[in-house]
Amino acid sequence: MGDQFGEYPPNMAPQDALVVREHAEPNHAVVPYTGEDLARPTLGPLNPFKDQANVLKRKNVLTGSAEETFISEHTFRSKHRALEGKGGPEREHRSGAEIKEENAKLRAGRQKKGDATIADGDGAYLGPWASYKKPEWEEVGHEEDLASDEEVEYVYEDEDGDDVIESGAVVSAPAAALARRKEVEEMGAETTIFHGSAEFDYQGRTYMHVPQDLDVDLGKESGSITNYIPKKLVHTWKHHGGAVTALRFYPTSGHLLLSASADTTVKIFDVYHNKELLRSYCGHTKAVTDVSFNHDGTQFVSGSFDRSMKLWDTETGKCLSKFSSGKTPNVLRFNPSVEHSTEFLVGLSDNKIVQYDTRTRELVQEYDHHLNAINTITFVDDNRRFMTTSDDKSIRAWDYNIPVPIKYIAEPHMYPITRATLHPSQKYLACQSSDNQVLVYGATDKFRQNRKKSFRGHNNAGTAIDLAFSPDGQFLASGDTAGFVVFWDWKTCKMYHKLPAGDQAITSVLWHPQETSKVVAAGLDGVIRYWD
């Protein structure tokens, strides 16, 4: 530096100045020191631990030496955003207490972790995945700048404002809808239509009378004859306008067939003679989910997605009672025992099983331990107990009338069980597991899984598909999402036969309680097929 400018560096103009003024001669006192002398410590001994070479380096800015470097656009943007997000270089200083207070406010805006015992719905467990509550949107001015990651949506208000209804405003139903509602109330919401050729026979008996003029004894004990696998299609009923959701034979005799459908109706058919449609029961406003006969078949209960349950007289079609808990009934089961024949259980979509008495029309008991919607209810052990399955992937066993489970079965590898049926020996429960297999559990004291018995080869994933045992317990039948009825041998677990029964999923399958080889099947296409 001394070589280039002589001994007088103070005369040098600043290097970053725009205009360099040339001095003809010094107009002030000149300090006779070089830049090297100014950078060197003048007093005291040298620091033995300091690198002396760096001390004498030239400083190109007032505070030290600055070097030019190259960074990518992405790195620069991310550093720039980080700085801007915290208020930029002009941000005001905040103490540690203020920063803590702001962090506490942020944490308070986070959702609660939830209850670990709740799987779904309100208060469900979120744990470390709980998100922050943020306003979904905020109004911004027309000229206001947006951040690079923000989106904007332009909302244009109606000029006349007629179609805009403020939140919380009470709006009356249209006049036409009110008139229709009044009309339905006057005639009664529940109606029935008789479709048969004659309501009474020559002796004044209705279709409830068990026919005696057949070559089959319909009064014998179910399962007293050997069963065979059906081979050919005997009859089809095409009276439903929607998917068939449930099929039930008349208790013991099986001379009538009750079917529930997504077309909101329940229909009853004659299985013998003309095989005609006898009666329709209309009253639900949405798809019917399930039906169940009482122990002698004189009455049956139906449940629907309209959140109501109705008790019907099988013979006259009259609606005797209505029940509602405000939730969708997924499954209904009358108690088969004579002692409790007026009571039925309902599995609801809100994880509860409720028990009603048809005489008092009141809720008698509530079984509330499942963590998700109820799928099946099966009476076991001479109807003293019942087993339930749910979407919470568990099986629970209960003593009737006692709302505490006596057995809880849940394994990590289990899938939801959508349908279940009891073996005629009353010792086993076959369960339709959603991983395309049928599992078997004991239905006596232990309720253990029978790992030797597992039935595979059909598809049921994603659909609730019925299971049915032959009355002698020899065969197990199931529907299939590809439109088959599948038959297995109960003892060997081998698949016997796949019966093609339509293009769409077969969801309902039922063996006739008195015949040797008659099976009824129906599914999403709404056609009921009768096989022999």
mmCIF file with all atom_site columns, C-alpha atoms in Angstrom, residues 226-387:
data_model
loop_
_atom_site.group_PDB
_atom_site.id
_atom_site.type_symbol
_atom_site.label_atom_id
_atom_site.label_alt_id
_atom_site.label_comp_id
_atom_site.label_asym_id
_atom_site.label_entity_id
_atom_site.label_seq_id
_atom_site.pdbx_PDB_ins_code
_atom_site.Cartn_x
_atom_site.Cartn_y
_atom_site.Cartn_z
_atom_site.occupancy
_atom_site.B_iso_or_equiv
_atom_site.pdbx_formal_charge
_atom_site.auth_seq_id
_atom_site.auth_comp_id
_atom_site.auth_asym_id
_atom_site.auth_atom_id
_atom_site.pdbx_PDB_model_num
ATOM 1   C CA . THR A 1 226 ? -79.887  -84.220 4.752   1.00 0.00 ? 226 THR A CA 1
ATOM 2   C CA . ASN A 1 227 ? -79.080  -81.172 2.622   1.00 0.00 ? 227 ASN A CA 1
ATOM 3   C CA . TYR A 1 228 ? -77.506  -80.942 -0.832  1.00 0.00 ? 228 TYR A CA 1
ATOM 4   C CA . ILE A 1 229 ? -76.025  -78.139 -2.895  1.00 0.00 ? 229 ILE A CA 1
ATOM 5   C CA . PRO A 1 230 ? -78.533  -76.588 -5.353  1.00 0.00 ? 230 PRO A CA 1
ATOM 6   C CA . LYS A 1 231 ? -77.909  -76.947 -9.078  1.00 0.00 ? 231 LYS A CA 1
ATOM 7   C CA . LYS A 1 232 ? -80.513  -75.083 -11.115 1.00 0.00 ? 232 LYS A CA 1
ATOM 8   C CA . LEU A 1 233 ? -82.530  -71.868 -10.999 1.00 0.00 ? 233 LEU A CA 1
ATOM 9   C CA . VAL A 1 234 ? -86.186  -72.523 -10.171 1.00 0.00 ? 234 VAL A CA 1
ATOM 10  C CA . HIS A 1 235 ? -87.748  -69.051 -9.956  1.00 0.00 ? 235 HIS A CA 1
ATOM 11  C CA . THR A 1 236 ? -86.940  -65.328 -9.996  1.00 0.00 ? 236 THR A CA 1
ATOM 12  C CA . TRP A 1 237 ? -88.860  -62.474 -8.366  1.00 0.00 ? 237 TRP A CA 1
ATOM 13  C CA . LYS A 1 238 ? -88.294  -59.093 -10.049 1.00 0.00 ? 238 LYS A CA 1
ATOM 14  C CA . HIS A 1 239 ? -90.562  -56.840 -8.014  1.00 0.00 ? 239 HIS A CA 1
ATOM 15  C CA . HIS A 1 240 ? -87.995  -54.579 -6.309  1.00 0.00 ? 240 HIS A CA 1
ATOM 16  C CA . GLY A 1 241 ? -86.831  -51.325 -7.855  1.00 0.00 ? 241 GLY A CA 1
ATOM 17  C CA . GLY A 1 242 ? -83.565  -51.232 -5.905  1.00 0.00 ? 242 GLY A CA 1
ATOM 18  C CA . ALA A 1 243 ? -80.950  -53.431 -4.281  1.00 0.00 ? 243 ALA A CA 1
ATOM 19  C CA . VAL A 1 244 ? -82.248  -56.155 -1.936  1.00 0.00 ? 244 VAL A CA 1
ATOM 20  C CA . THR A 1 245 ? -80.799  -55.533 1.531   1.00 0.00 ? 245 THR A CA 1
ATOM 21  C CA . ALA A 1 246 ? -82.263  -58.439 3.547   1.00 0.00 ? 246 ALA A CA 1
ATOM 22  C CA . LEU A 1 247 ? -84.095  -61.760 3.062   1.00 0.00 ? 247 LEU A CA 1
ATOM 23  C CA . ARG A 1 248 ? -85.974  -63.667 5.803   1.00 0.00 ? 248 ARG A CA 1
ATOM 24  C CA . PHE A 1 249 ? -87.930  -66.934 5.607   1.00 0.00 ? 249 PHE A CA 1
ATOM 25  C CA . TYR A 1 250 ? -91.049  -67.311 7.734   1.00 0.00 ? 250 TYR A CA 1
ATOM 26  C CA . PRO A 1 251 ? -89.945  -68.944 11.051  1.00 0.00 ? 251 PRO A CA 1
ATOM 27  C CA . THR A 1 252 ? -89.913  -72.797 11.094  1.00 0.00 ? 252 THR A CA 1
ATOM 28  C CA . SER A 1 253 ? -92.137  -73.457 8.041   1.00 0.00 ? 253 SER A CA 1
ATOM 29  C CA . GLY A 1 254 ? -90.438  -71.172 5.499   1.00 0.00 ? 254 GLY A CA 1
ATOM 30  C CA . HIS A 1 255 ? -93.565  -70.967 3.311   1.00 0.00 ? 255 HIS A CA 1
ATOM 31  C CA . LEU A 1 256 ? -93.251  -67.150 3.035   1.00 0.00 ? 256 LEU A CA 1
ATOM 32  C CA . LEU A 1 257 ? -90.244  -65.046 2.064   1.00 0.00 ? 257 LEU A CA 1
ATOM 33  C CA . LEU A 1 258 ? -89.827  -61.488 3.375   1.00 0.00 ? 258 LEU A CA 1
ATOM 34  C CA . SER A 1 259 ? -87.492  -59.115 1.536   1.00 0.00 ? 259 SER A CA 1
ATOM 35  C CA . ALA A 1 260 ? -86.288  -55.584 2.326   1.00 0.00 ? 260 ALA A CA 1
ATOM 36  C CA . SER A 1 261 ? -84.989  -53.289 -0.365  1.00 0.00 ? 261 SER A CA 1
ATOM 37  C CA . ALA A 1 262 ? -83.301  -49.980 -1.084  1.00 0.00 ? 262 ALA A CA 1
ATOM 38  C CA . ASP A 1 263 ? -86.507  -48.944 -2.894  1.00 0.00 ? 263 ASP A CA 1
ATOM 39  C CA . THR A 1 264 ? -87.908  -48.157 0.640   1.00 0.00 ? 264 THR A CA 1
ATOM 40  C CA . THR A 1 265 ? -90.385  -51.087 0.641   1.00 0.00 ? 265 THR A CA 1
ATOM 41  C CA . VAL A 1 266 ? -90.648  -54.468 2.326   1.00 0.00 ? 266 VAL A CA 1
ATOM 42  C CA . LYS A 1 267 ? -92.361  -57.246 0.325   1.00 0.00 ? 267 LYS A CA 1
ATOM 43  C CA . ILE A 1 268 ? -93.579  -60.743 1.185   1.00 0.00 ? 268 ILE A CA 1
ATOM 44  C CA . PHE A 1 269 ? -93.704  -63.594 -1.349  1.00 0.00 ? 269 PHE A CA 1
ATOM 45  C CA . ASP A 1 270 ? -95.312  -67.033 -1.490  1.00 0.00 ? 270 ASP A CA 1
ATOM 46  C CA . VAL A 1 271 ? -92.587  -69.694 -1.750  1.00 0.00 ? 271 VAL A CA 1
ATOM 47  C CA . TYR A 1 272 ? -94.996  -72.468 -2.830  1.00 0.00 ? 272 TYR A CA 1
ATOM 48  C CA . HIS A 1 273 ? -98.045  -72.675 -5.181  1.00 0.00 ? 273 HIS A CA 1
ATOM 49  C CA . ASN A 1 274 ? -97.919  -69.707 -7.581  1.00 0.00 ? 274 ASN A CA 1
ATOM 50  C CA . LYS A 1 275 ? -94.775  -68.140 -6.030  1.00 0.00 ? 275 LYS A CA 1
ATOM 51  C CA . GLU A 1 276 ? -96.523  -64.771 -6.314  1.00 0.00 ? 276 GLU A CA 1
ATOM 52  C CA . LEU A 1 277 ? -95.929  -61.431 -4.637  1.00 0.00 ? 277 LEU A CA 1
ATOM 53  C CA . LEU A 1 278 ? -98.455  -61.261 -1.798  1.00 0.00 ? 278 LEU A CA 1
ATOM 54  C CA . ARG A 1 279 ? -98.059  -57.908 -0.057  1.00 0.00 ? 279 ARG A CA 1
ATOM 55  C CA . SER A 1 280 ? -95.988  -54.707 -0.001  1.00 0.00 ? 280 SER A CA 1
ATOM 56  C CA . TYR A 1 281 ? -95.359  -52.754 3.196   1.00 0.00 ? 281 TYR A CA 1
ATOM 57  C CA . CYS A 1 282 ? -94.727  -49.052 2.430   1.00 0.00 ? 282 CYS A CA 1
ATOM 58  C CA . GLY A 1 283 ? -93.879  -46.428 5.038   1.00 0.00 ? 283 GLY A CA 1
ATOM 59  C CA . HIS A 1 284 ? -90.166  -45.778 5.068   1.00 0.00 ? 284 HIS A CA 1
ATOM 60  C CA . THR A 1 285 ? -88.844  -42.763 3.180   1.00 0.00 ? 285 THR A CA 1
ATOM 61  C CA . LYS A 1 286 ? -85.324  -44.117 2.619   1.00 0.00 ? 286 LYS A CA 1
ATOM 62  C CA . ALA A 1 287 ? -83.686  -47.476 1.925   1.00 0.00 ? 287 ALA A CA 1
ATOM 63  C CA . VAL A 1 288 ? -84.603  -50.276 4.351   1.00 0.00 ? 288 VAL A CA 1
ATOM 64  C CA . THR A 1 289 ? -81.510  -51.636 6.149   1.00 0.00 ? 289 THR A CA 1
ATOM 65  C CA . ASP A 1 290 ? -82.831  -54.792 7.853   1.00 0.00 ? 290 ASP A CA 1
ATOM 66  C CA . VAL A 1 291 ? -85.939  -56.767 8.827   1.00 0.00 ? 291 VAL A CA 1
ATOM 67  C CA . SER A 1 292 ? -86.554  -59.379 11.523  1.00 0.00 ? 292 SER A CA 1
ATOM 68  C CA . PHE A 1 293 ? -89.490  -61.700 12.260  1.00 0.00 ? 293 PHE A CA 1
ATOM 69  C CA . ASN A 1 294 ? -90.584  -62.329 15.837  1.00 0.00 ? 294 ASN A CA 1
ATOM 70  C CA . HIS A 1 295 ? -90.471  -65.931 17.094  1.00 0.00 ? 295 HIS A CA 1
ATOM 71  C CA . ASP A 1 296 ? -93.835  -66.975 15.591  1.00 0.00 ? 296 ASP A CA 1
ATOM 72  C CA . GLY A 1 297 ? -93.767  -64.768 12.458  1.00 0.00 ? 297 GLY A CA 1
ATOM 73  C CA . THR A 1 298 ? -96.958  -62.827 13.247  1.00 0.00 ? 298 THR A CA 1
ATOM 74  C CA . GLN A 1 299 ? -95.025  -59.550 13.379  1.00 0.00 ? 299 GLN A CA 1
ATOM 75  C CA . PHE A 1 300 ? -91.776  -58.200 12.005  1.00 0.00 ? 300 PHE A CA 1
ATOM 76  C CA . VAL A 1 301 ? -89.722  -55.073 12.579  1.00 0.00 ? 301 VAL A CA 1
ATOM 77  C CA . SER A 1 302 ? -88.008  -53.049 9.840   1.00 0.00 ? 302 SER A CA 1
ATOM 78  C CA . GLY A 1 303 ? -85.292  -50.386 10.076  1.00 0.00 ? 303 GLY A CA 1
ATOM 79  C CA . SER A 1 304 ? -84.334  -47.761 7.548   1.00 0.00 ? 304 SER A CA 1
ATOM 80  C CA . PHE A 1 305 ? -81.890  -44.988 6.719   1.00 0.00 ? 305 PHE A CA 1
ATOM 81  C CA . ASP A 1 306 ? -84.716  -42.570 7.583   1.00 0.00 ? 306 ASP A CA 1
ATOM 82  C CA . ARG A 1 307 ? -83.657  -43.387 11.197  1.00 0.00 ? 307 ARG A CA 1
ATOM 83  C CA . SER A 1 308 ? -86.928  -45.023 12.103  1.00 0.00 ? 308 SER A CA 1
ATOM 84  C CA . MET A 1 309 ? -87.979  -48.561 13.002  1.00 0.00 ? 309 MET A CA 1
ATOM 85  C CA . LYS A 1 310 ? -91.502  -49.813 12.364  1.00 0.00 ? 310 LYS A CA 1
ATOM 86  C CA . LEU A 1 311 ? -93.311  -52.830 13.760  1.00 0.00 ? 311 LEU A CA 1
ATOM 87  C CA . TRP A 1 312 ? -95.675  -54.424 11.207  1.00 0.00 ? 312 TRP A CA 1
ATOM 88  C CA . ASP A 1 313 ? -98.440  -57.002 11.349  1.00 0.00 ? 313 ASP A CA 1
ATOM 89  C CA . THR A 1 314 ? -97.372  -59.664 8.828   1.00 0.00 ? 314 THR A CA 1
ATOM 90  C CA . GLU A 1 315 ? -100.950 -60.656 7.977   1.00 0.00 ? 315 GLU A CA 1
ATOM 91  C CA . THR A 1 316 ? -102.763 -57.336 7.610   1.00 0.00 ? 316 THR A CA 1
ATOM 92  C CA . GLY A 1 317 ? -99.825  -55.064 6.723   1.00 0.00 ? 317 GLY A CA 1
ATOM 93  C CA . LYS A 1 318 ? -100.792 -52.608 9.442   1.00 0.00 ? 318 LYS A CA 1
ATOM 94  C CA . CYS A 1 319 ? -98.023  -50.614 11.141  1.00 0.00 ? 319 CYS A CA 1
ATOM 95  C CA . LEU A 1 320 ? -98.402  -51.331 14.862  1.00 0.00 ? 320 LEU A CA 1
ATOM 96  C CA . SER A 1 321 ? -95.657  -49.147 16.359  1.00 0.00 ? 321 SER A CA 1
ATOM 97  C CA . LYS A 1 322 ? -92.883  -46.760 15.443  1.00 0.00 ? 322 LYS A CA 1
ATOM 98  C CA . PHE A 1 323 ? -89.536  -46.416 17.187  1.00 0.00 ? 323 PHE A CA 1
ATOM 99  C CA . SER A 1 324 ? -86.695  -43.959 16.682  1.00 0.00 ? 324 SER A CA 1
ATOM 100 C CA . SER A 1 325 ? -83.462  -43.132 18.462  1.00 0.00 ? 325 SER A CA 1
ATOM 101 C CA . GLY A 1 326 ? -82.330  -40.444 16.011  1.00 0.00 ? 326 GLY A CA 1
ATOM 102 C CA . LYS A 1 327 ? -79.627  -42.706 14.539  1.00 0.00 ? 327 LYS A CA 1
ATOM 103 C CA . THR A 1 328 ? -79.592  -45.160 11.620  1.00 0.00 ? 328 THR A CA 1
ATOM 104 C CA . PRO A 1 329 ? -80.470  -48.740 12.614  1.00 0.00 ? 329 PRO A CA 1
ATOM 105 C CA . ASN A 1 330 ? -77.942  -51.032 10.870  1.00 0.00 ? 330 ASN A CA 1
ATOM 106 C CA . VAL A 1 331 ? -79.205  -54.355 12.226  1.00 0.00 ? 331 VAL A CA 1
ATOM 107 C CA . LEU A 1 332 ? -82.395  -55.521 14.001  1.00 0.00 ? 332 LEU A CA 1
ATOM 108 C CA . ARG A 1 333 ? -82.998  -58.815 15.818  1.00 0.00 ? 333 ARG A CA 1
ATOM 109 C CA . PHE A 1 334 ? -86.094  -60.009 17.652  1.00 0.00 ? 334 PHE A CA 1
ATOM 110 C CA . ASN A 1 335 ? -85.292  -62.165 20.678  1.00 0.00 ? 335 ASN A CA 1
ATOM 111 C CA . PRO A 1 336 ? -86.108  -65.736 19.511  1.00 0.00 ? 336 PRO A CA 1
ATOM 112 C CA . SER A 1 337 ? -87.034  -66.975 23.011  1.00 0.00 ? 337 SER A CA 1
ATOM 113 C CA . VAL A 1 338 ? -90.704  -67.116 24.021  1.00 0.00 ? 338 VAL A CA 1
ATOM 114 C CA . GLU A 1 339 ? -89.990  -65.420 27.354  1.00 0.00 ? 339 GLU A CA 1
ATOM 115 C CA . HIS A 1 340 ? -88.630  -62.234 25.735  1.00 0.00 ? 340 HIS A CA 1
ATOM 116 C CA . SER A 1 341 ? -90.502  -62.538 22.432  1.00 0.00 ? 341 SER A CA 1
ATOM 117 C CA . THR A 1 342 ? -91.767  -58.931 22.605  1.00 0.00 ? 342 THR A CA 1
ATOM 118 C CA . GLU A 1 343 ? -88.269  -57.449 22.804  1.00 0.00 ? 343 GLU A CA 1
ATOM 119 C CA . PHE A 1 344 ? -85.862  -56.699 19.996  1.00 0.00 ? 344 PHE A CA 1
ATOM 120 C CA . LEU A 1 345 ? -82.306  -55.385 19.739  1.00 0.00 ? 345 LEU A CA 1
ATOM 121 C CA . VAL A 1 346 ? -81.138  -52.668 17.356  1.00 0.00 ? 346 VAL A CA 1
ATOM 122 C CA . GLY A 1 347 ? -77.517  -52.033 16.354  1.00 0.00 ? 347 GLY A CA 1
ATOM 123 C CA . LEU A 1 348 ? -77.113  -48.332 15.598  1.00 0.00 ? 348 LEU A CA 1
ATOM 124 C CA . SER A 1 349 ? -74.681  -46.236 13.608  1.00 0.00 ? 349 SER A CA 1
ATOM 125 C CA . ASP A 1 350 ? -73.667  -44.350 16.792  1.00 0.00 ? 350 ASP A CA 1
ATOM 126 C CA . ASN A 1 351 ? -71.878  -47.380 18.333  1.00 0.00 ? 351 ASN A CA 1
ATOM 127 C CA . LYS A 1 352 ? -74.820  -48.364 20.589  1.00 0.00 ? 352 LYS A CA 1
ATOM 128 C CA . ILE A 1 353 ? -77.071  -51.394 20.809  1.00 0.00 ? 353 ILE A CA 1
ATOM 129 C CA . VAL A 1 354 ? -80.517  -50.532 22.174  1.00 0.00 ? 354 VAL A CA 1
ATOM 130 C CA . GLN A 1 355 ? -83.294  -52.829 23.352  1.00 0.00 ? 355 GLN A CA 1
ATOM 131 C CA . TYR A 1 356 ? -86.975  -52.008 22.864  1.00 0.00 ? 356 TYR A CA 1
ATOM 132 C CA . ASP A 1 357 ? -90.139  -53.639 24.177  1.00 0.00 ? 357 ASP A CA 1
ATOM 133 C CA . THR A 1 358 ? -92.995  -53.708 21.650  1.00 0.00 ? 358 THR A CA 1
ATOM 134 C CA . ARG A 1 359 ? -95.635  -53.682 24.424  1.00 0.00 ? 359 ARG A CA 1
ATOM 135 C CA . THR A 1 360 ? -94.511  -50.501 26.190  1.00 0.00 ? 360 THR A CA 1
ATOM 136 C CA . ARG A 1 361 ? -92.841  -49.048 23.042  1.00 0.00 ? 361 ARG A CA 1
ATOM 137 C CA . GLU A 1 362 ? -90.026  -47.837 25.283  1.00 0.00 ? 362 GLU A CA 1
ATOM 138 C CA . LEU A 1 363 ? -86.273  -48.266 25.354  1.00 0.00 ? 363 LEU A CA 1
ATOM 139 C CA . VAL A 1 364 ? -85.523  -50.976 27.932  1.00 0.00 ? 364 VAL A CA 1
ATOM 140 C CA . GLN A 1 365 ? -81.730  -51.307 27.856  1.00 0.00 ? 365 GLN A CA 1
ATOM 141 C CA . GLU A 1 366 ? -78.680  -49.747 26.194  1.00 0.00 ? 366 GLU A CA 1
ATOM 142 C CA . TYR A 1 367 ? -75.416  -51.561 25.492  1.00 0.00 ? 367 TYR A CA 1
ATOM 143 C CA . ASP A 1 368 ? -72.754  -48.918 24.860  1.00 0.00 ? 368 ASP A CA 1
ATOM 144 C CA . HIS A 1 369 ? -69.211  -50.308 24.631  1.00 0.00 ? 369 HIS A CA 1
ATOM 145 C CA . HIS A 1 370 ? -68.384  -50.519 20.930  1.00 0.00 ? 370 HIS A CA 1
ATOM 146 C CA . LEU A 1 371 ? -66.304  -47.744 19.386  1.00 0.00 ? 371 LEU A CA 1
ATOM 147 C CA . ASN A 1 372 ? -67.904  -47.712 15.935  1.00 0.00 ? 372 ASN A CA 1
ATOM 148 C CA . ALA A 1 373 ? -71.106  -48.552 14.047  1.00 0.00 ? 373 ALA A CA 1
ATOM 149 C CA . ILE A 1 374 ? -72.690  -51.938 14.881  1.00 0.00 ? 374 ILE A CA 1
ATOM 150 C CA . ASN A 1 375 ? -72.775  -54.519 12.073  1.00 0.00 ? 375 ASN A CA 1
ATOM 151 C CA . THR A 1 376 ? -74.281  -57.734 13.477  1.00 0.00 ? 376 THR A CA 1
ATOM 152 C CA . ILE A 1 377 ? -76.224  -59.094 16.452  1.00 0.00 ? 377 ILE A CA 1
ATOM 153 C CA . THR A 1 378 ? -76.438  -62.879 16.931  1.00 0.00 ? 378 THR A CA 1
ATOM 154 C CA . PHE A 1 379 ? -78.238  -64.668 19.782  1.00 0.00 ? 379 PHE A CA 1
ATOM 155 C CA . VAL A 1 380 ? -76.246  -67.601 21.226  1.00 0.00 ? 380 VAL A CA 1
ATOM 156 C CA . ASP A 1 381 ? -76.379  -70.018 24.179  1.00 0.00 ? 381 ASP A CA 1
ATOM 157 C CA . ASP A 1 382 ? -80.154  -70.696 24.087  1.00 0.00 ? 382 ASP A CA 1
ATOM 158 C CA . ASN A 1 383 ? -80.804  -66.964 23.588  1.00 0.00 ? 383 ASN A CA 1
ATOM 159 C CA . ARG A 1 384 ? -79.399  -66.134 27.020  1.00 0.00 ? 384 ARG A CA 1
ATOM 160 C CA . ARG A 1 385 ? -76.490  -64.252 25.435  1.00 0.00 ? 385 ARG A CA 1
ATOM 161 C CA . PHE A 1 386 ? -75.755  -62.451 22.212  1.00 0.00 ? 386 PHE A CA 1
ATOM 162 C CA . MET A 1 387 ? -72.607  -61.598 20.260  1.00 0.00 ? 387 MET A CA 1
#
